[in-house]
PDB file of C-alpha atoms in Angstrom:
ATOM      1  CA  MET E  70       0.000   0.000   0.000  1.00 53.00           C
ATOM      2  CA  ASP E  71       2.761   2.432   0.958  1.00 55.00           C
ATOM      3  CA  ALA E  72       4.462   1.884  -2.416  1.00 62.00           C
ATOM      4  CA  GLY E  73       1.350   2.992  -4.276  1.00 69.00           C
ATOM      5  CA  LEU E  74       0.680  -0.511  -5.591  1.00 81.00           C
ATOM      6  CA  ILE E  75      -2.664  -2.230  -5.774  1.00 86.00           C
ATOM      7  CA  ASN E  76      -3.326  -5.902  -5.082  1.00 90.00           C
ATOM      8  CA  ILE E  77      -6.080  -7.522  -7.113  1.00 91.00           C
ATOM      9  CA  LEU E  78      -7.797 -10.541  -5.582  1.00 93.00           C
ATOM     10  CA  MET E  79     -10.279 -12.454  -7.736  1.00 93.00           C
ATOM     11  CA  LEU E  80     -12.449 -15.181  -6.248  1.00 94.00           C
ATOM     12  CA  LEU E  81     -13.845 -17.667  -8.748  1.00 92.00           C
ATOM     13  CA  ASP E  82     -17.053 -19.505  -7.953  1.00 89.00           C
ATOM     14  CA  LEU E  83     -18.027 -22.726  -9.719  1.00 90.00           C
ATOM     15  CA  SER E  84     -21.600 -23.823 -10.365  1.00 88.00           C
ATOM     16  CA  ALA E  85     -22.421 -27.218  -8.802  1.00 88.00           C
ATOM     17  CA  ALA E  86     -18.732 -28.087  -9.024  1.00 88.00           C
ATOM     18  CA  PHE E  87     -18.732 -31.472  -7.277  1.00 91.00           C
ATOM     19  CA  ASP E  88     -21.791 -32.659  -9.214  1.00 92.00           C
ATOM     20  CA  THR E  89     -20.313 -32.305 -12.708  1.00 93.00           C
ATOM     21  CA  VAL E  90     -17.002 -34.142 -12.290  1.00 95.00           C
ATOM     22  CA  CYS E  91     -16.511 -36.535 -15.212  1.00 95.00           C
ATOM     23  CA  HIS E  92     -15.488 -39.962 -13.898  1.00 95.00           C
ATOM     24  CA  GLU E  93     -13.398 -40.842 -16.959  1.00 95.00           C
ATOM     25  CA  ILE E  94     -11.394 -37.623 -16.683  1.00 97.00           C
ATOM     26  CA  LEU E  95     -10.974 -38.074 -12.929  1.00 97.00           C
ATOM     27  CA  ILE E  96      -9.638 -41.611 -13.390  1.00 96.00           C
ATOM     28  CA  SER E  97      -7.170 -40.271 -15.962  1.00 96.00           C
ATOM     29  CA  ARG E  98      -6.018 -37.578 -13.498  1.00 97.00           C
ATOM     30  CA  LEU E  99      -5.545 -40.179 -10.766  1.00 97.00           C
ATOM     31  CA  SER E 100      -3.365 -42.234 -13.103  1.00 96.00           C
ATOM     32  CA  ASP E 101      -1.371 -39.131 -14.060  1.00 95.00           C
ATOM     33  CA  ILE E 102      -0.338 -38.503 -10.447  1.00 95.00           C
ATOM     34  CA  GLY E 103       0.806 -42.093  -9.987  1.00 96.00           C
ATOM     35  CA  ILE E 104      -2.196 -43.836  -8.456  1.00 96.00           C
ATOM     36  CA  THR E 105      -2.374 -47.296 -10.019  1.00 94.00           C
ATOM     37  CA  GLY E 106      -3.169 -50.915  -9.217  1.00 96.00           C
ATOM     38  CA  SER E 107      -5.448 -51.800  -6.329  1.00 96.00           C
ATOM     39  CA  ALA E 108      -5.506 -48.197  -5.044  1.00 96.00           C
ATOM     40  CA  LEU E 109      -6.884 -46.966  -8.371  1.00 96.00           C
ATOM     41  CA  SER E 110      -9.340 -49.869  -8.515  1.00 96.00           C
ATOM     42  CA  TRP E 111     -10.597 -48.985  -5.031  1.00 96.00           C
ATOM     43  CA  LEU E 112     -11.170 -45.344  -6.031  1.00 95.00           C
ATOM     44  CA  ILE E 113     -12.927 -46.394  -9.238  1.00 94.00           C
ATOM     45  CA  SER E 114     -15.195 -48.611  -7.150  1.00 94.00           C
ATOM     46  CA  TYR E 115     -15.816 -45.712  -4.754  1.00 93.00           C
ATOM     47  CA  ILE E 116     -17.127 -43.347  -7.452  1.00 92.00           C
ATOM     48  CA  SER E 117     -18.875 -45.942  -9.640  1.00 91.00           C
ATOM     49  CA  ASP E 118     -22.371 -47.432  -9.448  1.00 90.00           C
ATOM     50  CA  ARG E 119     -23.691 -44.765  -7.080  1.00 89.00           C
ATOM     51  CA  LYS E 120     -27.452 -44.223  -7.057  1.00 90.00           C
ATOM     52  CA  TYR E 121     -29.830 -41.537  -5.843  1.00 87.00           C
ATOM     53  CA  TYR E 122     -33.500 -40.745  -5.408  1.00 91.00           C
ATOM     54  CA  ILE E 123     -35.531 -37.702  -4.381  1.00 93.00           C
ATOM     55  CA  THR E 124     -38.134 -37.567  -1.625  1.00 94.00           C
ATOM     56  CA  ILE E 125     -40.691 -34.737  -1.500  1.00 93.00           C
ATOM     57  CA  GLN E 126     -43.456 -34.698   1.122  1.00 89.00           C
ATOM     58  CA  GLY E 127     -43.225 -38.434   1.588  1.00 89.00           C
ATOM     59  CA  PHE E 128     -43.219 -39.271  -2.125  1.00 92.00           C
ATOM     60  CA  ARG E 129     -40.086 -40.980  -3.386  1.00 93.00           C
ATOM     61  CA  SER E 130     -38.854 -40.939  -6.960  1.00 93.00           C
ATOM     62  CA  ALA E 131     -37.491 -43.918  -8.827  1.00 92.00           C
ATOM     63  CA  THR E 132     -33.843 -44.739  -8.182  1.00 93.00           C
ATOM     64  CA  ALA E 133     -31.408 -43.524 -10.843  1.00 91.00           C
ATOM     65  CA  SER E 134     -27.698 -44.025 -11.425  1.00 88.00           C
ATOM     66  CA  LEU E 135     -25.148 -41.260 -10.864  1.00 88.00           C
ATOM     67  CA  THR E 136     -22.854 -41.180 -13.868  1.00 87.00           C
ATOM     68  CA  GLN E 137     -20.833 -38.156 -12.767  1.00 92.00           C
ATOM     69  CA  GLY E 138     -19.830 -36.192  -9.695  1.00 92.00           C
ATOM     70  CA  VAL E 139     -18.049 -36.973  -6.430  1.00 91.00           C
ATOM     71  CA  PRO E 140     -19.792 -37.311  -3.036  1.00 88.00           C
ATOM     72  CA  GLN E 141     -20.187 -34.029  -1.172  1.00 84.00           C
ATOM     73  CA  GLY E 142     -19.759 -34.020   2.584  1.00 84.00           C
ATOM     74  CA  SER E 143     -17.256 -36.857   2.392  1.00 88.00           C
ATOM     75  CA  VAL E 144     -13.567 -36.783   3.294  1.00 90.00           C
ATOM     76  CA  LEU E 145     -12.509 -37.908  -0.172  1.00 92.00           C
ATOM     77  CA  GLY E 146     -14.826 -35.576  -2.111  1.00 92.00           C
ATOM     78  CA  PRO E 147     -12.759 -32.360  -1.847  1.00 92.00           C
ATOM     79  CA  LEU E 148      -9.484 -34.250  -2.364  1.00 94.00           C
ATOM     80  CA  LEU E 149     -10.760 -35.919  -5.541  1.00 95.00           C
ATOM     81  CA  PHE E 150     -11.992 -32.559  -6.809  1.00 95.00           C
ATOM     82  CA  ILE E 151      -8.592 -30.934  -6.195  1.00 94.00           C
ATOM     83  CA  ILE E 152      -6.961 -33.729  -8.208  1.00 96.00           C
ATOM     84  CA  TYR E 153      -9.561 -33.216 -10.947  1.00 96.00           C
ATOM     85  CA  ILE E 154      -8.727 -29.525 -11.374  1.00 96.00           C
ATOM     86  CA  TYR E 155      -4.956 -29.661 -10.852  1.00 94.00           C
ATOM     87  CA  PRO E 156      -4.230 -28.739 -14.538  1.00 95.00           C
ATOM     88  CA  LEU E 157      -5.714 -25.312 -13.743  1.00 95.00           C
ATOM     89  CA  GLY E 158      -2.496 -24.494 -11.914  1.00 94.00           C
ATOM     90  CA  ASP E 159      -0.483 -24.755 -15.135  1.00 96.00           C
ATOM     91  CA  ILE E 160      -2.888 -22.390 -16.901  1.00 97.00           C
ATOM     92  CA  ILE E 161      -2.666 -19.768 -14.161  1.00 96.00           C
ATOM     93  CA  ARG E 162       1.128 -20.028 -13.875  1.00 96.00           C
ATOM     94  CA  ARG E 163       1.467 -19.625 -17.633  1.00 96.00           C
ATOM     95  CA  HIS E 164      -0.007 -16.139 -17.259  1.00 95.00           C
ATOM     96  CA  GLY E 165       2.385 -15.239 -14.432  1.00 94.00           C
ATOM     97  CA  LEU E 166      -0.301 -15.044 -11.748  1.00 95.00           C
ATOM     98  CA  GLN E 167      -0.430 -16.324  -8.178  1.00 94.00           C
ATOM     99  CA  PHE E 168      -3.254 -18.550  -6.954  1.00 95.00           C
ATOM    100  CA  HIS E 169      -4.586 -20.760  -4.184  1.00 93.00           C
ATOM    101  CA  CYS E 170      -7.190 -23.516  -4.401  1.00 90.00           C
ATOM    102  CA  TYR E 171      -9.197 -24.953  -1.552  1.00 88.00           C
ATOM    103  CA  ALA E 172     -11.563 -27.590  -2.950  1.00 85.00           C
ATOM    104  CA  ASP E 173     -13.843 -25.607  -5.289  1.00 87.00           C
ATOM    105  CA  ASP E 174     -12.737 -22.193  -3.977  1.00 90.00           C
ATOM    106  CA  ILE E 175     -10.214 -20.739  -6.419  1.00 93.00           C
ATOM    107  CA  GLN E 176      -8.546 -17.380  -5.831  1.00 95.00           C
ATOM    108  CA  ILE E 177      -6.183 -15.590  -8.175  1.00 95.00           C
ATOM    109  CA  TYR E 178      -4.160 -12.566  -7.148  1.00 94.00           C
ATOM    110  CA  LEU E 179      -1.513 -10.209  -8.468  1.00 92.00           C
ATOM    111  CA  THR E 180       0.126  -6.901  -7.657  1.00 89.00           C
ATOM    112  CA  THR E 181       0.088  -4.060 -10.157  1.00 84.00           C
ATOM    113  CA  SER E 182       0.674  -0.332 -10.372  1.00 77.00           C
ATOM    114  CA  SER E 183      -2.175   1.855  -9.194  1.00 66.00           C
ATOM    115  CA  ASP E 184      -1.531   4.068 -12.250  1.00 67.00           C
ATOM    116  CA  ARG E 185      -3.340   1.493 -14.410  1.00 61.00           C
ATOM    117  CA  LEU E 186      -6.916   2.315 -15.346  1.00 59.00           C
ATOM    118  CA  SER E 187      -7.979  -1.265 -16.093  1.00 68.00           C
ATOM    119  CA  LEU E 188      -7.244  -4.854 -15.192  1.00 74.00           C
ATOM    120  CA  PRO E 189      -3.949  -6.275 -16.492  1.00 81.00           C
ATOM    121  CA  ASP E 190      -4.280  -8.226 -19.744  1.00 84.00           C
ATOM    122  CA  SER E 191      -2.704 -11.245 -18.051  1.00 89.00           C
ATOM    123  CA  LEU E 192      -5.731 -11.569 -15.757  1.00 88.00           C
ATOM    124  CA  THR E 193      -8.370 -11.254 -18.470  1.00 87.00           C
ATOM    125  CA  GLU E 194      -6.505 -13.698 -20.725  1.00 92.00           C
ATOM    126  CA  CYS E 195      -6.113 -16.125 -17.829  1.00 93.00           C
ATOM    127  CA  ILE E 196      -9.848 -16.081 -17.089  1.00 91.00           C
ATOM    128  CA  ARG E 197     -10.553 -16.670 -20.778  1.00 92.00           C
ATOM    129  CA  ASP E 198      -8.301 -19.739 -20.793  1.00 95.00           C
ATOM    130  CA  ILE E 199      -9.790 -20.999 -17.518  1.00 94.00           C
ATOM    131  CA  LYS E 200     -13.310 -20.806 -18.945  1.00 92.00           C
ATOM    132  CA  LYS E 201     -12.226 -22.737 -22.038  1.00 94.00           C
ATOM    133  CA  TRP E 202     -10.577 -25.423 -19.907  1.00 96.00           C
ATOM    134  CA  MET E 203     -13.612 -25.705 -17.664  1.00 95.00           C
ATOM    135  CA  SER E 204     -15.905 -26.096 -20.651  1.00 94.00           C
ATOM    136  CA  LEU E 205     -13.800 -29.033 -21.846  1.00 96.00           C
ATOM    137  CA  ASN E 206     -13.880 -30.569 -18.363  1.00 96.00           C
ATOM    138  CA  PHE E 207     -17.623 -30.214 -17.679  1.00 95.00           C
ATOM    139  CA  LEU E 208     -17.211 -27.359 -15.198  1.00 95.00           C
ATOM    140  CA  LYS E 209     -18.683 -23.861 -15.294  1.00 91.00           C
ATOM    141  CA  LEU E 210     -17.844 -20.566 -13.662  1.00 89.00           C
ATOM    142  CA  ASN E 211     -20.696 -18.930 -11.801  1.00 87.00           C
ATOM    143  CA  ASP E 212     -20.409 -15.455 -13.314  1.00 83.00           C
ATOM    144  CA  ASN E 213     -22.810 -13.892 -10.809  1.00 83.00           C
ATOM    145  CA  LYS E 214     -20.725 -14.993  -7.819  1.00 85.00           C
ATOM    146  CA  THR E 215     -17.262 -14.237  -9.200  1.00 87.00           C
ATOM    147  CA  GLU E 216     -15.840 -11.344  -7.168  1.00 89.00           C
ATOM    148  CA  ILE E 217     -12.916  -8.919  -7.301  1.00 90.00           C
ATOM    149  CA  LEU E 218     -11.394  -7.038  -4.381  1.00 91.00           C
ATOM    150  CA  LEU E 219      -8.911  -4.203  -4.884  1.00 88.00           C
ATOM    151  CA  ILE E 220      -6.569  -4.090  -1.894  1.00 89.00           C
ATOM    152  CA  GLY E 221      -4.619  -0.893  -1.347  1.00 83.00           C
ATOM    153  CA  SER E 222      -4.998   2.639  -0.115  1.00 76.00           C
ATOM    154  CA  THR E 223      -8.314   4.342  -0.814  1.00 69.00           C
ATOM    155  CA  ALA E 224      -6.583   6.802  -3.142  1.00 68.00           C
ATOM    156  CA  SER E 225      -4.895   4.020  -5.121  1.00 65.00           C
ATOM    157  CA  ALA E 226      -8.099   2.045  -5.581  1.00 61.00           C
ATOM    158  CA  LYS E 227      -9.914   5.077  -6.981  1.00 63.00           C
ATOM    159  CA  ARG E 228      -7.449   5.298  -9.887  1.00 61.00           C
ATOM    160  CA  ILE E 229      -8.653   1.984 -11.308  1.00 62.00           C
ATOM    161  CA  ASP E 230     -11.930   1.693 -13.205  1.00 57.00           C
ATOM    162  CA  GLN E 231     -14.657   0.504 -10.885  1.00 62.00           C
ATOM    163  CA  SER E 232     -16.202  -2.047 -13.248  1.00 67.00           C
ATOM    164  CA  PHE E 233     -14.656  -4.611 -15.563  1.00 71.00           C
ATOM    165  CA  ASP E 234     -15.600  -7.017 -18.308  1.00 73.00           C
ATOM    166  CA  VAL E 235     -13.522 -10.170 -18.026  1.00 70.00           C
ATOM    167  CA  ASP E 236     -14.252 -12.388 -21.027  1.00 68.00           C
ATOM    168  CA  GLY E 237     -17.961 -11.700 -20.838  1.00 71.00           C
ATOM    169  CA  ILE E 238     -18.122 -11.579 -17.044  1.00 71.00           C
ATOM    170  CA  HIS E 239     -19.161  -8.114 -15.857  1.00 74.00           C
ATOM    171  CA  VAL E 240     -17.517  -7.638 -12.487  1.00 76.00           C
ATOM    172  CA  LYS E 241     -17.737  -4.634 -10.196  1.00 78.00           C
ATOM    173  CA  PRO E 242     -15.100  -4.648  -7.439  1.00 83.00           C
ATOM    174  CA  SER E 243     -16.620  -5.364  -4.049  1.00 86.00           C
ATOM    175  CA  SER E 244     -15.890  -3.331  -0.942  1.00 87.00           C
ATOM    176  CA  LEU E 245     -16.159  -6.495   1.156  1.00 93.00           C
ATOM    177  CA  ILE E 246     -15.819 -10.171   0.231  1.00 94.00           C
ATOM    178  CA  ARG E 247     -16.010 -13.400   2.201  1.00 95.00           C
ATOM    179  CA  ASN E 248     -12.922 -15.510   1.567  1.00 94.00           C
ATOM    180  CA  LEU E 249     -13.042 -18.944   3.233  1.00 93.00           C
ATOM    181  CA  GLY E 250     -15.146 -17.527   6.047  1.00 94.00           C
ATOM    182  CA  VAL E 251     -13.066 -14.372   6.601  1.00 97.00           C
ATOM    183  CA  LEU E 252     -14.397 -10.950   5.583  1.00 97.00           C
ATOM    184  CA  PHE E 253     -11.782  -9.016   3.605  1.00 96.00           C
ATOM    185  CA  ASP E 254     -12.117  -5.278   2.972  1.00 94.00           C
ATOM    186  CA  SER E 255     -10.094  -3.171   0.555  1.00 90.00           C
ATOM    187  CA  THR E 256      -7.719  -1.830   3.232  1.00 90.00           C
ATOM    188  CA  LEU E 257      -7.435  -5.091   5.212  1.00 94.00           C
ATOM    189  CA  SER E 258      -8.713  -3.368   8.343  1.00 94.00           C
ATOM    190  CA  PHE E 259     -10.761  -6.495   9.233  1.00 97.00           C
ATOM    191  CA  GLY E 260     -13.203  -4.269  11.103  1.00 96.00           C
ATOM    192  CA  SER E 261     -16.234  -5.842   9.424  1.00 97.00           C
ATOM    193  CA  HIS E 262     -14.868  -9.322  10.049  1.00 98.00           C
ATOM    194  CA  ILE E 263     -14.446  -8.634  13.764  1.00 98.00           C
ATOM    195  CA  SER E 264     -17.939  -7.112  14.006  1.00 98.00           C
ATOM    196  CA  SER E 265     -19.430 -10.213  12.396  1.00 98.00           C
ATOM    197  CA  LEU E 266     -17.324 -12.471  14.618  1.00 98.00           C
ATOM    198  CA  VAL E 267     -18.416 -10.688  17.796  1.00 98.00           C
ATOM    199  CA  LYS E 268     -22.083 -10.788  16.758  1.00 98.00           C
ATOM    200  CA  ASN E 269     -22.047 -14.512  15.965  1.00 98.00           C
ATOM    201  CA  SER E 270     -20.084 -15.366  19.103  1.00 98.00           C
ATOM    202  CA  PHE E 271     -22.499 -13.558  21.411  1.00 98.00           C
ATOM    203  CA  PHE E 272     -25.451 -15.227  19.694  1.00 98.00           C
ATOM    204  CA  HIS E 273     -24.071 -18.635  20.665  1.00 98.00           C
ATOM    205  CA  LEU E 274     -22.890 -17.448  24.070  1.00 98.00           C
ATOM    206  CA  ARG E 275     -26.369 -16.220  25.004  1.00 98.00           C
ATOM    207  CA  ASN E 276     -27.801 -19.619  24.110  1.00 98.00           C
ATOM    208  CA  ILE E 277     -25.155 -21.362  26.220  1.00 98.00           C
ATOM    209  CA  ALA E 278     -25.900 -18.999  29.125  1.00 97.00           C
ATOM    210  CA  ARG E 279     -29.574 -20.044  29.036  1.00 97.00           C
ATOM    211  CA  LEU E 280     -28.544 -23.682  29.349  1.00 96.00           C
ATOM    212  CA  ARG E 281     -25.666 -23.176  31.776  1.00 96.00           C
ATOM    213  CA  SER E 282     -27.529 -24.312  34.889  1.00 95.00           C
ATOM    214  CA  SER E 283     -28.316 -27.644  33.194  1.00 97.00           C
ATOM    215  CA  LEU E 284     -24.742 -28.295  32.060  1.00 97.00           C
ATOM    216  CA  THR E 285     -21.733 -29.645  33.887  1.00 97.00           C
ATOM    217  CA  LEU E 286     -18.592 -27.519  33.887  1.00 96.00           C
ATOM    218  CA  ALA E 287     -16.915 -29.876  31.407  1.00 97.00           C
ATOM    219  CA  ASP E 288     -19.890 -29.898  29.029  1.00 97.00           C
ATOM    220  CA  ALA E 289     -20.228 -26.115  29.145  1.00 98.00           C
ATOM    221  CA  GLU E 290     -16.525 -25.677  28.425  1.00 98.00           C
ATOM    222  CA  THR E 291     -16.765 -28.082  25.486  1.00 98.00           C
ATOM    223  CA  LEU E 292     -19.625 -26.038  24.025  1.00 98.00           C
ATOM    224  CA  ILE E 293     -17.762 -22.768  24.531  1.00 98.00           C
ATOM    225  CA  HIS E 294     -14.628 -24.070  22.833  1.00 98.00           C
ATOM    226  CA  ALA E 295     -16.660 -25.548  19.963  1.00 98.00           C
ATOM    227  CA  LEU E 296     -18.795 -22.466  19.315  1.00 98.00           C
ATOM    228  CA  ILE E 297     -16.782 -19.509  20.657  1.00 98.00           C
ATOM    229  CA  THR E 298     -13.068 -20.294  20.967  1.00 98.00           C
ATOM    230  CA  SER E 299     -12.980 -21.943  17.547  1.00 98.00           C
ATOM    231  CA  ARG E 300     -14.278 -18.708  16.021  1.00 98.00           C
ATOM    232  CA  LEU E 301     -11.777 -16.554  17.903  1.00 98.00           C
ATOM    233  CA  ASP E 302      -8.903 -18.777  16.752  1.00 98.00           C
ATOM    234  CA  TYR E 303      -9.950 -19.256  13.116  1.00 98.00           C
ATOM    235  CA  CYS E 304      -7.452 -17.489  10.821  1.00 97.00           C
ATOM    236  CA  ASN E 305      -6.472 -15.255  13.747  1.00 97.00           C
ATOM    237  CA  ALA E 306      -2.923 -14.824  12.403  1.00 97.00           C
ATOM    238  CA  LEU E 307      -4.482 -12.291  10.003  1.00 97.00           C
ATOM    239  CA  LEU E 308      -5.285 -10.066  12.981  1.00 98.00           C
ATOM    240  CA  LEU E 309      -1.674  -9.471  14.032  1.00 97.00           C
ATOM    241  CA  GLY E 310      -0.901  -5.759  14.174  1.00 96.00           C
ATOM    242  CA  LEU E 311      -4.497  -4.544  14.250  1.00 97.00           C
ATOM    243  CA  PRO E 312      -5.390  -1.646  16.584  1.00 97.00           C
ATOM    244  CA  LYS E 313      -5.806  -2.634  20.222  1.00 97.00           C
ATOM    245  CA  LYS E 314      -9.408  -1.416  20.251  1.00 98.00           C
ATOM    246  CA  LEU E 315     -10.355  -4.091  17.699  1.00 98.00           C
ATOM    247  CA  ILE E 316      -8.590  -6.875  19.589  1.00 98.00           C
ATOM    248  CA  ALA E 317     -10.278  -5.621  22.776  1.00 98.00           C
ATOM    249  CA  ARG E 318     -13.675  -6.431  21.229  1.00 98.00           C
ATOM    250  CA  LEU E 319     -12.600 -10.046  20.792  1.00 98.00           C
ATOM    251  CA  GLN E 320     -11.152 -10.116  24.293  1.00 98.00           C
ATOM    252  CA  TYR E 321     -14.532  -8.997  25.616  1.00 98.00           C
ATOM    253  CA  VAL E 322     -16.068 -12.065  23.959  1.00 98.00           C
ATOM    254  CA  GLN E 323     -13.564 -14.357  25.669  1.00 98.00           C
ATOM    255  CA  ASN E 324     -14.059 -12.598  29.013  1.00 98.00           C
ATOM    256  CA  SER E 325     -17.824 -13.039  28.727  1.00 97.00           C
ATOM    257  CA  ALA E 326     -17.393 -16.714  27.850  1.00 98.00           C
ATOM    258  CA  ALA E 327     -15.226 -17.244  30.941  1.00 98.00           C
ATOM    259  CA  ARG E 328     -17.834 -15.589  33.149  1.00 97.00           C
ATOM    260  CA  VAL E 329     -20.652 -17.681  31.676  1.00 97.00           C
ATOM    261  CA  LEU E 330     -18.616 -20.855  32.182  1.00 97.00           C
ATOM    262  CA  THR E 331     -17.756 -20.138  35.819  1.00 96.00           C
ATOM    263  CA  SER E 332     -20.959 -18.226  36.692  1.00 94.00           C
ATOM    264  CA  THR E 333     -18.780 -15.319  37.810  1.00 93.00           C
ATOM    265  CA  ARG E 334     -20.233 -11.827  38.286  1.00 90.00           C
ATOM    266  CA  ARG E 335     -19.223  -9.126  35.797  1.00 87.00           C
ATOM    267  CA  SER E 336     -17.464  -7.032  38.444  1.00 87.00           C
ATOM    268  CA  ALA E 337     -14.925  -9.792  39.195  1.00 88.00           C
ATOM    269  CA  HIS E 338     -11.385  -9.275  37.885  1.00 93.00           C
ATOM    270  CA  ILE E 339     -10.937 -11.294  34.705  1.00 94.00           C
ATOM    271  CA  THR E 340      -7.160 -11.965  34.649  1.00 94.00           C
ATOM    272  CA  PRO E 341      -7.112 -14.474  37.549  1.00 94.00           C
ATOM    273  CA  LEU E 342     -10.164 -16.179  36.051  1.00 95.00           C
ATOM    274  CA  LEU E 343      -8.488 -16.692  32.663  1.00 96.00           C
ATOM    275  CA  HIS E 344      -5.351 -17.879  34.448  1.00 96.00           C
ATOM    276  CA  ASP E 345      -7.284 -20.479  36.452  1.00 96.00           C
ATOM    277  CA  LEU E 346      -8.969 -21.718  33.263  1.00 97.00           C
ATOM    278  CA  HIS E 347      -5.594 -21.860  31.468  1.00 97.00           C
ATOM    279  CA  TRP E 348      -7.014 -19.696  28.658  1.00 98.00           C
ATOM    280  CA  LEU E 349      -4.523 -17.560  26.762  1.00 97.00           C
ATOM    281  CA  PRO E 350      -5.860 -14.033  26.142  1.00 98.00           C
ATOM    282  CA  VAL E 351      -6.856 -13.235  22.554  1.00 98.00           C
ATOM    283  CA  ALA E 352      -3.747 -11.160  21.754  1.00 98.00           C
ATOM    284  CA  SER E 353      -1.494 -13.947  23.026  1.00 98.00           C
ATOM    285  CA  ARG E 354      -3.413 -16.518  20.972  1.00 98.00           C
ATOM    286  CA  ILE E 355      -2.765 -14.436  17.863  1.00 98.00           C
ATOM    287  CA  HIS E 356       0.961 -14.245  18.593  1.00 98.00           C
ATOM    288  CA  PHE E 357       1.048 -17.967  19.358  1.00 98.00           C
ATOM    289  CA  LYS E 358      -0.528 -18.760  15.972  1.00 97.00           C
ATOM    290  CA  VAL E 359       2.003 -16.587  14.131  1.00 97.00           C
ATOM    291  CA  LEU E 360       4.909 -18.154  16.033  1.00 97.00           C
ATOM    292  CA  LEU E 361       3.557 -21.629  15.276  1.00 97.00           C
ATOM    293  CA  LEU E 362       3.297 -20.836  11.557  1.00 95.00           C
ATOM    294  CA  THR E 363       6.817 -19.392  11.627  1.00 96.00           C
ATOM    295  CA  PHE E 364       8.189 -22.526  13.289  1.00 96.00           C
ATOM    296  CA  LYS E 365       6.497 -24.732  10.706  1.00 96.00           C
ATOM    297  CA  ALA E 366       7.768 -22.593   7.830  1.00 95.00           C
ATOM    298  CA  LEU E 367      11.358 -22.713   9.108  1.00 95.00           C
ATOM    299  CA  ASN E 368      11.256 -26.466   9.651  1.00 94.00           C
ATOM    300  CA  GLY E 369       9.648 -27.591   6.418  1.00 91.00           C
ATOM    301  CA  LEU E 370       6.287 -28.340   8.020  1.00 93.00           C
ATOM    302  CA  ALA E 371       4.315 -25.606   6.244  1.00 90.00           C
ATOM    303  CA  PRO E 372       3.136 -25.265   2.632  1.00 87.00           C
ATOM    304  CA  GLN E 373       5.936 -24.323   0.258  1.00 86.00           C
ATOM    305  CA  TYR E 374       4.623 -20.814  -0.403  1.00 85.00           C
ATOM    306  CA  LEU E 375       4.952 -20.031   3.313  1.00 86.00           C
ATOM    307  CA  SER E 376       8.395 -21.604   3.636  1.00 85.00           C
ATOM    308  CA  ASP E 377       9.653 -19.540   0.697  1.00 81.00           C
TER     309      ASP E 377
END
């Protein structure tokens, strides 16, 4: 941001991605990455001869065979889909762009000068090639849900046209996008993300408070960690360096959770309570996550792009 550059993040959304996977192409991809013999036969058996039916108001349709797709909600489903689309990486790299894929969530990003008035040609050409590849592989981009976020200073973002046509996709940059459950804004302030996080956490905490008298201490703590702590910890490394007033809002959530768990009055000092529960404060949890990622990156335990 300080250098006057703009970062362009494009999130691609696929229509019914898992349902349109071609079994023949998937089997070919599995062979390409070295899966053969009994392992390949097992996977072929897993995706073959699957059947389905539809039930509406007690009426059940006839059973039909599934000739395409991979099971959603399964452990193998996302992994098989990632293998299915792995050639996309070569297409994106060919255009000199960076990308990440998480199952059917594909994000492409690049850094460019804020003096530009339009998207770089490399991005538009890349999207064109991606759409062609998807058409050949029975996949389809959901044009209405494809989003662009311009990350930079407010002044830099204003220099770029505020609507684009990318190979027939009309895209207007969003001021806020949800990326794998995290709300990103154009200046990476994460203020909206924290507001949403606080709201959702207190919704669950109020429900737990209503049930607290019927729960054991262990059961209540399990619920709090499942519904509150997990939210506070999710992707919290992104929050490092944010203003203390934003982190204080998250700390208030944790403090409230500790008081609900122990049935402690609001006037009681919170530090001894957190210490007795062995709960790290929110700011310390953020630093711990960053240190953990750093350790993994330095010791070859993290993804390559982090280690580099």
